[in-house]
PDB file of C-alpha atoms in Angstrom:
ATOM      1  CA  ASP Z   1     -26.055  53.030  55.030  1.00 37.00           C
ATOM      2  CA  ALA Z   2     -27.726  53.121  51.242  1.00 36.00           C
ATOM      3  CA  ARG Z   3     -27.424  49.538  50.427  1.00 29.00           C
ATOM      4  CA  PRO Z   4     -30.557  47.531  49.875  1.00 33.00           C
ATOM      5  CA  ARG Z   5     -31.795  45.707  52.606  1.00 30.00           C
ATOM      6  CA  THR Z   6     -34.505  43.568  51.317  1.00 30.00           C
ATOM      7  CA  ILE Z   7     -34.429  40.651  48.239  1.00 29.00           C
ATOM      8  CA  PHE Z   8     -36.222  41.319  45.372  1.00 30.00           C
ATOM      9  CA  THR Z   9     -39.886  39.106  45.517  1.00 34.00           C
ATOM     10  CA  MET Z  10     -42.189  38.778  42.094  1.00 37.00           C
ATOM     11  CA  SER Z  11     -45.947  40.079  43.762  1.00 40.00           C
ATOM     12  CA  THR Z  12     -48.747  37.428  43.784  1.00 40.00           C
ATOM     13  CA  ASN Z  13     -50.672  39.667  42.277  1.00 48.00           C
ATOM     14  CA  ASN Z  14     -51.708  38.605  38.869  1.00 53.00           C
ATOM     15  CA  SER Z  15     -47.921  37.609  38.293  1.00 55.00           C
ATOM     16  CA  GLU Z  16     -49.351  34.533  36.850  1.00 66.00           C
ATOM     17  CA  TYR Z  17     -50.267  36.628  33.476  1.00 83.00           C
ATOM     18  CA  MET Z  18     -47.356  37.807  33.404  1.00 91.00           C
ATOM     19  CA  VAL Z  19     -44.290  36.517  31.243  1.00 94.00           C
ATOM     20  CA  ALA Z  20     -40.647  36.722  32.669  1.00 95.00           C
ATOM     21  CA  ILE Z  21     -38.141  37.550  30.200  1.00 97.00           C
ATOM     22  CA  PRO Z  22     -34.775  36.320  31.855  1.00 96.00           C
ATOM     23  CA  THR Z  23     -31.585  38.803  31.641  1.00 96.00           C
ATOM     24  CA  ASP Z  24     -29.588  37.217  28.945  1.00 97.00           C
ATOM     25  CA  GLN Z  25     -32.466  38.053  26.687  1.00 97.00           C
ATOM     26  CA  TRP Z  26     -32.693  41.879  27.621  1.00 98.00           C
ATOM     27  CA  PRO Z  27     -30.889  42.506  24.547  1.00 98.00           C
ATOM     28  CA  ALA Z  28     -33.017  40.325  22.485  1.00 98.00           C
ATOM     29  CA  LEU Z  29     -35.593  43.356  24.023  1.00 97.00           C
ATOM     30  CA  ARG Z  30     -33.769  46.481  24.040  1.00 98.00           C
ATOM     31  CA  ASN Z  31     -32.475  45.572  19.873  1.00 97.00           C
ATOM     32  CA  VAL Z  32     -36.305  45.758  19.757  1.00 96.00           C
ATOM     33  CA  TYR Z  33     -36.007  49.941  20.401  1.00 96.00           C
ATOM     34  CA  ARG Z  34     -33.531  49.895  17.557  1.00 95.00           C
ATOM     35  CA  GLN Z  35     -36.185  49.959  14.949  1.00 91.00           C
ATOM     36  CA  ASN Z  36     -37.206  53.538  13.720  1.00 87.00           C
ATOM     37  CA  TRP Z  37     -34.145  54.855  14.829  1.00 92.00           C
ATOM     38  CA  PRO Z  38     -33.319  57.562  16.874  1.00 94.00           C
ATOM     39  CA  LYS Z  39     -37.615  57.451  17.421  1.00 93.00           C
ATOM     40  CA  ASP Z  40     -37.289  54.725  20.205  1.00 96.00           C
ATOM     41  CA  ALA Z  41     -33.533  56.275  21.578  1.00 97.00           C
ATOM     42  CA  TYR Z  42     -34.669  56.618  25.245  1.00 97.00           C
ATOM     43  CA  THR Z  43     -36.032  52.816  25.523  1.00 97.00           C
ATOM     44  CA  TYR Z  44     -33.002  51.035  23.802  1.00 98.00           C
ATOM     45  CA  PHE Z  45     -30.722  53.155  26.330  1.00 98.00           C
ATOM     46  CA  MET Z  46     -32.251  52.396  29.395  1.00 98.00           C
ATOM     47  CA  LEU Z  47     -32.875  49.439  28.686  1.00 98.00           C
ATOM     48  CA  ASN Z  48     -28.755  49.610  27.636  1.00 98.00           C
ATOM     49  CA  ASN Z  49     -28.005  50.649  30.795  1.00 98.00           C
ATOM     50  CA  TYR Z  50     -29.509  47.928  32.839  1.00 98.00           C
ATOM     51  CA  ILE Z  51     -27.950  45.453  30.583  1.00 98.00           C
ATOM     52  CA  ASN Z  52     -24.913  46.535  31.368  1.00 97.00           C
ATOM     53  CA  TRP Z  53     -25.288  46.360  35.309  1.00 97.00           C
ATOM     54  CA  ALA Z  54     -26.823  43.130  34.926  1.00 97.00           C
ATOM     55  CA  ARG Z  55     -23.463  42.070  32.958  1.00 96.00           C
ATOM     56  CA  ARG Z  56     -21.250  44.149  35.842  1.00 96.00           C
ATOM     57  CA  ASP Z  57     -23.092  42.827  38.864  1.00 96.00           C
ATOM     58  CA  PRO Z  58     -25.977  40.008  38.310  1.00 95.00           C
ATOM     59  CA  GLU Z  59     -26.637  40.003  41.697  1.00 95.00           C
ATOM     60  CA  LEU Z  60     -27.926  43.346  42.002  1.00 94.00           C
ATOM     61  CA  CYS Z  61     -30.420  43.044  39.118  1.00 91.00           C
ATOM     62  CA  LYS Z  62     -31.448  39.573  40.426  1.00 92.00           C
ATOM     63  CA  ARG Z  63     -32.276  41.614  43.806  1.00 95.00           C
ATOM     64  CA  GLU Z  64     -33.258  44.996  41.827  1.00 96.00           C
ATOM     65  CA  VAL Z  65     -34.585  44.486  39.060  1.00 97.00           C
ATOM     66  CA  ARG Z  66     -37.448  42.340  36.917  1.00 96.00           C
ATOM     67  CA  ILE Z  67     -38.770  43.072  33.530  1.00 97.00           C
ATOM     68  CA  LEU Z  68     -42.001  40.819  32.438  1.00 96.00           C
ATOM     69  CA  SER Z  69     -43.916  41.085  29.015  1.00 95.00           C
ATOM     70  CA  VAL Z  70     -47.988  40.514  28.760  1.00 93.00           C
ATOM     71  CA  ASP Z  71     -46.967  37.290  26.284  1.00 92.00           C
ATOM     72  CA  ASN Z  72     -44.447  35.546  24.417  1.00 93.00           C
ATOM     73  CA  ASP Z  73     -44.561  38.204  21.301  1.00 93.00           C
ATOM     74  CA  TRP Z  74     -42.657  40.436  23.171  1.00 95.00           C
ATOM     75  CA  SER Z  75     -39.594  40.346  20.643  1.00 94.00           C
ATOM     76  CA  GLU Z  76     -42.464  41.817  18.129  1.00 92.00           C
ATOM     77  CA  HIS Z  77     -44.221  44.153  20.084  1.00 93.00           C
ATOM     78  CA  GLY Z  78     -41.833  45.179  22.565  1.00 95.00           C
ATOM     79  CA  ILE Z  79     -43.997  45.226  25.249  1.00 95.00           C
ATOM     80  CA  TYR Z  80     -42.768  45.339  28.489  1.00 96.00           C
ATOM     81  CA  ILE Z  81     -43.378  46.597  32.272  1.00 96.00           C
ATOM     82  CA  LEU Z  82     -40.267  46.449  34.235  1.00 97.00           C
ATOM     83  CA  GLU Z  83     -39.666  46.817  37.599  1.00 96.00           C
ATOM     84  CA  ASP Z  84     -36.861  49.073  39.943  1.00 97.00           C
ATOM     85  CA  LYS Z  85     -36.984  48.066  43.260  1.00 96.00           C
ATOM     86  CA  SER Z  86     -34.945  48.722  46.391  1.00 94.00           C
ATOM     87  CA  ASP Z  87     -36.048  49.548  50.235  1.00 93.00           C
ATOM     88  CA  TYR Z  88     -36.378  53.047  49.131  1.00 93.00           C
ATOM     89  CA  PHE Z  89     -38.346  52.911  45.827  1.00 94.00           C
ATOM     90  CA  HIS Z  90     -40.281  51.126  43.530  1.00 95.00           C
ATOM     91  CA  VAL Z  91     -40.321  52.193  40.138  1.00 96.00           C
ATOM     92  CA  VAL Z  92     -42.208  50.534  36.954  1.00 96.00           C
ATOM     93  CA  HIS Z  93     -41.479  51.718  33.338  1.00 97.00           C
ATOM     94  CA  VAL Z  94     -43.644  50.816  31.035  1.00 96.00           C
ATOM     95  CA  ASP Z  95     -43.657  50.739  26.820  1.00 96.00           C
ATOM     96  CA  ILE Z  96     -44.259  49.680  24.207  1.00 94.00           C
ATOM     97  CA  CYS Z  97     -42.392  49.602  20.567  1.00 91.00           C
ATOM     98  CA  SER Z  98     -45.603  48.530  17.593  1.00 76.00           C
ATOM     99  CA  HIS Z  99     -47.841  50.458  16.063  1.00 68.00           C
ATOM    100  CA  ALA Z 100     -51.501  50.789  17.211  1.00 64.00           C
ATOM    101  CA  GLU Z 101     -53.132  47.990  17.322  1.00 71.00           C
ATOM    102  CA  ASP Z 102     -50.845  46.364  19.884  1.00 85.00           C
ATOM    103  CA  MET Z 103     -52.359  49.436  22.141  1.00 89.00           C
ATOM    104  CA  ALA Z 104     -54.500  46.854  23.945  1.00 90.00           C
ATOM    105  CA  ARG Z 105     -52.083  44.486  24.684  1.00 91.00           C
ATOM    106  CA  LEU Z 106     -50.583  47.375  26.470  1.00 93.00           C
ATOM    107  CA  GLN Z 107     -53.399  47.948  28.423  1.00 92.00           C
ATOM    108  CA  LEU Z 108     -53.731  44.113  29.524  1.00 92.00           C
ATOM    109  CA  ALA Z 109     -50.270  44.777  30.867  1.00 93.00           C
ATOM    110  CA  LEU Z 110     -50.828  48.183  32.710  1.00 93.00           C
ATOM    111  CA  SER Z 111     -54.289  45.755  34.781  1.00 92.00           C
ATOM    112  CA  TYR Z 112     -51.571  43.248  35.540  1.00 91.00           C
ATOM    113  CA  VAL Z 113     -49.167  45.408  37.568  1.00 89.00           C
ATOM    114  CA  ASP Z 114     -49.569  45.690  41.456  1.00 87.00           C
ATOM    115  CA  THR Z 115     -50.131  48.978  41.796  1.00 85.00           C
ATOM    116  CA  THR Z 116     -50.024  48.837  45.450  1.00 88.00           C
ATOM    117  CA  PRO Z 117     -45.968  48.795  46.458  1.00 91.00           C
ATOM    118  CA  TYR Z 118     -45.273  51.159  43.310  1.00 92.00           C
ATOM    119  CA  THR Z 119     -44.096  54.682  43.842  1.00 94.00           C
ATOM    120  CA  GLU Z 120     -43.265  55.835  40.521  1.00 95.00           C
ATOM    121  CA  LEU Z 121     -44.692  54.839  37.178  1.00 96.00           C
ATOM    122  CA  LEU Z 122     -42.615  56.531  34.060  1.00 97.00           C
ATOM    123  CA  PHE Z 123     -44.496  56.581  30.675  1.00 97.00           C
ATOM    124  CA  ARG Z 124     -43.806  58.169  27.473  1.00 96.00           C
ATOM    125  CA  ASP Z 125     -45.517  60.680  24.885  1.00 94.00           C
ATOM    126  CA  LYS Z 126     -46.488  58.344  23.118  1.00 92.00           C
ATOM    127  CA  SER Z 127     -48.482  55.943  25.717  1.00 93.00           C
ATOM    128  CA  CYS Z 128     -49.344  58.791  27.402  1.00 93.00           C
ATOM    129  CA  LYS Z 129     -53.461  58.006  26.676  1.00 93.00           C
ATOM    130  CA  ILE Z 130     -52.800  54.631  27.463  1.00 94.00           C
ATOM    131  CA  VAL Z 131     -51.190  55.035  31.042  1.00 95.00           C
ATOM    132  CA  LYS Z 132     -53.290  58.260  31.868  1.00 95.00           C
ATOM    133  CA  LYS Z 133     -56.733  55.702  31.337  1.00 94.00           C
ATOM    134  CA  HIS Z 134     -55.376  53.181  33.342  1.00 94.00           C
ATOM    135  CA  LEU Z 135     -54.607  55.672  36.207  1.00 95.00           C
ATOM    136  CA  GLU Z 136     -57.810  57.356  36.024  1.00 94.00           C
ATOM    137  CA  HIS Z 137     -59.406  53.516  36.640  1.00 93.00           C
ATOM    138  CA  LEU Z 138     -57.362  53.485  39.565  1.00 92.00           C
ATOM    139  CA  GLY Z 139     -59.089  56.499  40.461  1.00 93.00           C
ATOM    140  CA  TYR Z 140     -56.304  58.476  40.440  1.00 93.00           C
ATOM    141  CA  MET Z 141     -57.368  62.134  38.458  1.00 93.00           C
ATOM    142  CA  ILE Z 142     -53.957  62.759  35.928  1.00 93.00           C
ATOM    143  CA  ASN Z 143     -53.149  66.089  35.065  1.00 92.00           C
ATOM    144  CA  LEU Z 144     -50.310  65.520  32.382  1.00 94.00           C
ATOM    145  CA  LYS Z 145     -48.743  68.593  33.426  1.00 94.00           C
ATOM    146  CA  THR Z 146     -48.444  67.724  37.263  1.00 93.00           C
ATOM    147  CA  CYS Z 147     -46.518  64.341  35.788  1.00 96.00           C
ATOM    148  CA  TYR Z 148     -43.171  66.304  35.756  1.00 96.00           C
ATOM    149  CA  PRO Z 149     -43.341  65.928  31.723  1.00 97.00           C
ATOM    150  CA  SER Z 150     -39.246  66.080  30.584  1.00 97.00           C
ATOM    151  CA  LYS Z 151     -38.426  66.868  26.568  1.00 98.00           C
ATOM    152  CA  TYR Z 152     -36.315  64.172  25.704  1.00 98.00           C
ATOM    153  CA  TYR Z 153     -32.647  65.353  24.368  1.00 98.00           C
ATOM    154  CA  HIS Z 154     -30.646  63.131  21.776  1.00 98.00           C
ATOM    155  CA  LEU Z 155     -27.366  63.364  20.071  1.00 98.00           C
ATOM    156  CA  HIS Z 156     -25.838  60.680  18.094  1.00 98.00           C
ATOM    157  CA  GLN Z 157     -22.146  59.479  18.939  1.00 97.00           C
ATOM    158  CA  ASP Z 158     -21.201  60.722  16.198  1.00 98.00           C
ATOM    159  CA  ASP Z 159     -21.994  63.948  17.102  1.00 98.00           C
ATOM    160  CA  CYS Z 160     -20.041  64.308  19.881  1.00 98.00           C
ATOM    161  CA  LEU Z 161     -16.895  63.310  18.770  1.00 98.00           C
ATOM    162  CA  ARG Z 162     -16.893  66.208  17.335  1.00 97.00           C
ATOM    163  CA  LEU Z 163     -17.376  68.241  19.898  1.00 97.00           C
ATOM    164  CA  GLU Z 164     -14.261  69.546  21.384  1.00 96.00           C
ATOM    165  CA  VAL Z 165     -13.225  68.617  24.906  1.00 95.00           C
ATOM    166  CA  ARG Z 166     -11.111  71.766  26.668  1.00 88.00           C
ATOM    167  CA  SER Z 167      -8.840  71.101  28.968  1.00 90.00           C
ATOM    168  CA  ARG Z 168      -8.792  73.106  32.243  1.00 91.00           C
ATOM    169  CA  ASN Z 169      -6.059  73.801  35.049  1.00 93.00           C
ATOM    170  CA  ASP Z 170      -8.435  75.860  37.382  1.00 96.00           C
ATOM    171  CA  PHE Z 171     -10.523  72.499  38.347  1.00 97.00           C
ATOM    172  CA  ILE Z 172      -9.659  68.891  38.603  1.00 97.00           C
ATOM    173  CA  MET Z 173     -11.757  66.951  36.451  1.00 97.00           C
ATOM    174  CA  LYS Z 174     -12.311  63.278  37.206  1.00 98.00           C
ATOM    175  CA  PRO Z 175     -15.054  60.516  38.286  1.00 98.00           C
ATOM    176  CA  LEU Z 176     -17.376  61.249  41.153  1.00 98.00           C
ATOM    177  CA  ASN Z 177     -16.383  59.237  44.317  1.00 98.00           C
ATOM    178  CA  VAL Z 178     -19.149  57.553  46.579  1.00 98.00           C
ATOM    179  CA  THR Z 179     -18.594  59.979  49.609  1.00 97.00           C
ATOM    180  CA  ASP Z 180     -19.706  62.783  46.713  1.00 98.00           C
ATOM    181  CA  ALA Z 181     -23.384  60.932  46.727  1.00 98.00           C
ATOM    182  CA  LYS Z 182     -24.330  63.058  49.995  1.00 97.00           C
ATOM    183  CA  TYR Z 183     -23.207  66.500  49.253  1.00 96.00           C
ATOM    184  CA  ILE Z 184     -25.072  65.522  46.117  1.00 98.00           C
ATOM    185  CA  ASP Z 185     -28.502  64.215  46.911  1.00 98.00           C
ATOM    186  CA  ASP Z 186     -28.522  67.444  49.770  1.00 97.00           C
ATOM    187  CA  ALA Z 187     -28.356  69.543  46.124  1.00 96.00           C
ATOM    188  CA  TRP Z 188     -30.455  67.625  44.419  1.00 95.00           C
ATOM    189  CA  LYS Z 189     -33.840  69.528  43.336  1.00 92.00           C
ATOM    190  CA  TYR Z 190     -36.030  66.069  43.525  1.00 92.00           C
ATOM    191  CA  LYS Z 191     -34.617  64.856  46.859  1.00 94.00           C
ATOM    192  CA  SER Z 192     -36.729  61.996  48.288  1.00 91.00           C
ATOM    193  CA  ALA Z 193     -35.968  59.005  50.299  1.00 91.00           C
ATOM    194  CA  GLY Z 194     -34.702  56.748  47.720  1.00 93.00           C
ATOM    195  CA  SER Z 195     -32.409  59.956  45.405  1.00 96.00           C
ATOM    196  CA  LEU Z 196     -29.114  59.121  47.986  1.00 97.00           C
ATOM    197  CA  TYR Z 197     -29.814  55.152  47.177  1.00 97.00           C
ATOM    198  CA  THR Z 198     -29.822  56.287  43.158  1.00 97.00           C
ATOM    199  CA  ILE Z 199     -27.045  58.582  43.376  1.00 98.00           C
ATOM    200  CA  VAL Z 200     -24.370  56.351  44.804  1.00 98.00           C
ATOM    201  CA  ARG Z 201     -25.857  53.432  42.399  1.00 97.00           C
ATOM    202  CA  ASN Z 202     -25.066  55.595  39.989  1.00 98.00           C
ATOM    203  CA  ILE Z 203     -21.868  56.472  40.728  1.00 98.00           C
ATOM    204  CA  LYS Z 204     -20.623  52.642  41.347  1.00 97.00           C
ATOM    205  CA  TYR Z 205     -21.982  51.546  38.397  1.00 98.00           C
ATOM    206  CA  ASN Z 206     -22.284  54.565  35.482  1.00 98.00           C
ATOM    207  CA  LEU Z 207     -19.890  57.228  34.523  1.00 98.00           C
ATOM    208  CA  SER Z 208     -19.993  60.529  36.092  1.00 98.00           C
ATOM    209  CA  LEU Z 209     -17.673  63.625  36.375  1.00 98.00           C
ATOM    210  CA  GLY Z 210     -16.965  66.229  39.306  1.00 98.00           C
ATOM    211  CA  ALA Z 211     -15.064  69.206  39.060  1.00 98.00           C
ATOM    212  CA  TYR Z 212     -12.788  69.825  41.612  1.00 98.00           C
ATOM    213  CA  GLU Z 213     -10.857  72.699  43.252  1.00 97.00           C
ATOM    214  CA  PRO Z 214      -7.552  72.148  42.968  1.00 96.00           C
ATOM    215  CA  ASN Z 215      -6.602  73.304  46.897  1.00 95.00           C
ATOM    216  CA  THR Z 216      -9.566  72.841  48.637  1.00 96.00           C
ATOM    217  CA  GLY Z 217     -10.924  69.701  47.190  1.00 96.00           C
ATOM    218  CA  GLU Z 218     -14.096  70.890  46.869  1.00 97.00           C
ATOM    219  CA  LEU Z 219     -16.492  69.695  45.096  1.00 98.00           C
ATOM    220  CA  CYS Z 220     -17.611  72.206  42.704  1.00 98.00           C
ATOM    221  CA  ALA Z 221     -19.801  70.797  39.882  1.00 98.00           C
ATOM    222  CA  TRP Z 222     -21.125  67.578  38.245  1.00 98.00           C
ATOM    223  CA  VAL Z 223     -22.444  65.523  36.118  1.00 98.00           C
ATOM    224  CA  MET Z 224     -23.519  61.548  35.735  1.00 98.00           C
ATOM    225  CA  TYR Z 225     -24.802  58.977  33.624  1.00 98.00           C
ATOM    226  CA  CYS Z 226     -28.183  57.554  35.328  1.00 98.00           C
ATOM    227  CA  GLU Z 227     -30.011  54.478  35.532  1.00 97.00           C
ATOM    228  CA  LEU Z 228     -32.481  56.113  32.360  1.00 98.00           C
ATOM    229  CA  GLY Z 229     -29.573  55.990  30.135  1.00 98.00           C
ATOM    230  CA  THR Z 230     -29.547  59.458  30.392  1.00 98.00           C
ATOM    231  CA  ILE Z 231     -26.838  62.645  30.964  1.00 98.00           C
ATOM    232  CA  ALA Z 232     -28.324  63.840  34.909  1.00 98.00           C
ATOM    233  CA  PHE Z 233     -27.917  65.097  38.017  1.00 98.00           C
ATOM    234  CA  LEU Z 234     -26.048  68.230  35.902  1.00 98.00           C
ATOM    235  CA  HIS Z 235     -24.755  70.743  39.213  1.00 98.00           C
ATOM    236  CA  VAL Z 236     -22.913  73.612  39.365  1.00 98.00           C
ATOM    237  CA  LYS Z 237     -22.953  75.231  43.094  1.00 97.00           C
ATOM    238  CA  ASP Z 238     -23.672  79.086  42.905  1.00 96.00           C
ATOM    239  CA  ASN Z 239     -20.363  80.640  43.601  1.00 95.00           C
ATOM    240  CA  PHE Z 240     -18.459  78.499  40.361  1.00 97.00           C
ATOM    241  CA  ARG Z 241     -21.113  79.497  37.817  1.00 96.00           C
ATOM    242  CA  ARG Z 242     -20.823  81.603  35.149  1.00 95.00           C
ATOM    243  CA  ARG Z 243     -16.753  79.704  33.979  1.00 96.00           C
ATOM    244  CA  GLY Z 244     -18.394  77.114  31.827  1.00 97.00           C
ATOM    245  CA  LEU Z 245     -18.048  74.059  34.132  1.00 98.00           C
ATOM    246  CA  ALA Z 246     -21.047  73.144  33.364  1.00 98.00           C
ATOM    247  CA  GLU Z 247     -20.448  73.266  28.930  1.00 98.00           C
ATOM    248  CA  ASP Z 248     -17.728  71.494  29.794  1.00 98.00           C
ATOM    249  CA  LEU Z 249     -18.763  68.801  31.525  1.00 98.00           C
ATOM    250  CA  VAL Z 250     -21.684  67.597  29.152  1.00 98.00           C
ATOM    251  CA  ARG Z 251     -18.948  68.157  26.536  1.00 98.00           C
ATOM    252  CA  SER Z 252     -16.797  65.878  28.767  1.00 98.00           C
ATOM    253  CA  MET Z 253     -19.838  63.332  28.821  1.00 98.00           C
ATOM    254  CA  CYS Z 254     -20.616  63.259  25.642  1.00 98.00           C
ATOM    255  CA  HIS Z 255     -17.075  62.301  24.416  1.00 97.00           C
ATOM    256  CA  LYS Z 256     -17.121  59.651  27.020  1.00 98.00           C
ATOM    257  CA  LEU Z 257     -20.747  58.243  25.942  1.00 98.00           C
ATOM    258  CA  ALA Z 258     -19.329  58.103  22.103  1.00 98.00           C
ATOM    259  CA  GLU Z 259     -16.108  56.079  23.474  1.00 97.00           C
ATOM    260  CA  GLN Z 260     -18.479  53.400  24.894  1.00 96.00           C
ATOM    261  CA  GLY Z 261     -20.322  53.264  21.948  1.00 96.00           C
ATOM    262  CA  CYS Z 262     -23.477  55.596  22.812  1.00 97.00           C
ATOM    263  CA  ASP Z 263     -25.138  58.433  21.820  1.00 98.00           C
ATOM    264  CA  ALA Z 264     -25.822  61.029  24.074  1.00 98.00           C
ATOM    265  CA  THR Z 265     -29.477  61.520  25.592  1.00 98.00           C
ATOM    266  CA  ALA Z 266     -30.992  63.985  28.617  1.00 98.00           C
ATOM    267  CA  HIS Z 267     -34.378  64.886  30.204  1.00 98.00           C
ATOM    268  CA  ILE Z 268     -35.112  68.549  30.748  1.00 98.00           C
ATOM    269  CA  GLU Z 269     -38.000  70.575  31.527  1.00 96.00           C
ATOM    270  CA  ASP Z 270     -39.183  72.955  29.546  1.00 95.00           C
ATOM    271  CA  THR Z 271     -38.333  75.845  32.028  1.00 96.00           C
ATOM    272  CA  ASN Z 272     -34.778  74.242  32.591  1.00 96.00           C
ATOM    273  CA  GLU Z 273     -34.260  77.768  30.329  1.00 97.00           C
ATOM    274  CA  ALA Z 274     -29.964  77.434  30.844  1.00 96.00           C
ATOM    275  CA  SER Z 275     -29.899  73.539  30.355  1.00 97.00           C
ATOM    276  CA  THR Z 276     -32.175  73.838  27.564  1.00 98.00           C
ATOM    277  CA  LYS Z 277     -30.442  76.478  25.802  1.00 98.00           C
ATOM    278  CA  LEU Z 278     -26.911  74.545  26.781  1.00 98.00           C
ATOM    279  CA  PHE Z 279     -27.792  71.441  25.185  1.00 98.00           C
ATOM    280  CA  ARG Z 280     -28.854  72.608  21.655  1.00 98.00           C
ATOM    281  CA  LYS Z 281     -25.970  74.854  21.613  1.00 98.00           C
ATOM    282  CA  LEU Z 282     -24.527  71.118  21.580  1.00 98.00           C
ATOM    283  CA  GLY Z 283     -26.338  70.419  18.718  1.00 98.00           C
ATOM    284  CA  PHE Z 284     -28.783  67.768  21.037  1.00 98.00           C
ATOM    285  CA  GLN Z 285     -32.128  67.445  18.978  1.00 97.00           C
ATOM    286  CA  PRO Z 286     -35.545  67.318  21.214  1.00 97.00           C
ATOM    287  CA  ARG Z 287     -37.761  63.579  20.150  1.00 96.00           C
ATOM    288  CA  GLU Z 288     -40.207  63.275  22.907  1.00 96.00           C
ATOM    289  CA  TYR Z 289     -42.345  64.436  25.616  1.00 97.00           C
ATOM    290  CA  ASN Z 290     -41.625  61.624  28.543  1.00 98.00           C
ATOM    291  CA  TYR Z 291     -43.578  61.620  32.178  1.00 98.00           C
ATOM    292  CA  TRP Z 292     -43.248  60.754  35.763  1.00 97.00           C
ATOM    293  CA  PHE Z 293     -46.159  59.950  37.751  1.00 96.00           C
ATOM    294  CA  ILE Z 294     -45.670  59.619  41.427  1.00 95.00           C
ATOM    295  CA  LYS Z 295     -47.947  57.959  43.489  1.00 93.00           C
ATOM    296  CA  ALA Z 296     -47.530  60.004  46.553  1.00 91.00           C
ATOM    297  CA  ASP Z 297     -47.962  63.245  44.850  1.00 90.00           C
ATOM    298  CA  TYR Z 298     -51.589  62.138  44.335  1.00 86.00           C
ATOM    299  CA  ASP Z 299     -51.907  59.862  47.383  1.00 78.00           C
ATOM    300  CA  ALA Z 300     -51.104  63.000  49.816  1.00 62.00           C
TER     301      ALA Z 300
END
């Protein structure tokens, strides 16, 4: 059973110093990141995803997600700490919209975060110096090259709509089912204790697409829109490669996102040459690097 079994509660450590941003104000926080477009597109679409989840299933976000800031001026500087917590993971996102003069407030916000329970800390290139300093203060010797640096790629919705979506007769293209989640998790490069629940949650609440063999119903390739507001989990089984499935799945996802008023984005590691080539071919532009601090990698 991949469903969460605990109720989300605020940690008592330093929480009295933080300001909780209620869900009905999340759109206002998201819109702070609309300035200087598309500089902060990553944070905009990540927050937009959680806003959509809160609308579709208020209890999900009440149970698992909270957003805090260091003070009531968050609509100006955009500083937030987003915690996404289930029985299987406790992920912390941090960002700032404003310029260098507010970096001290970001550092203060990080000092209020209870580091004991969280499993991952996600941060952007623009704040990596502050986050690295914070983690080193906690005793972690940080090398950003070991924090899974991924390049963030972006394609405007107008360009998404210009992509040709090709019909296929050799595969059935349709949304994924939660029954596919275990199969997808087993093939996932970063499989972990919480990855199955992550996949189930994304299939339930977000766009997804699978390519199925017509006669057997076998799932041959897949892609989904993930909690980070990005196209993710793109995978084609070995014996179905070189048939253009990955490209067709991405093209279709781009169109579906554009029809919902969203740009298309993705995180791709520099070592993933196939995906880099594909997304560049479709017109995606690199914007920045984002990082994942996985605490277990260092605690081990």
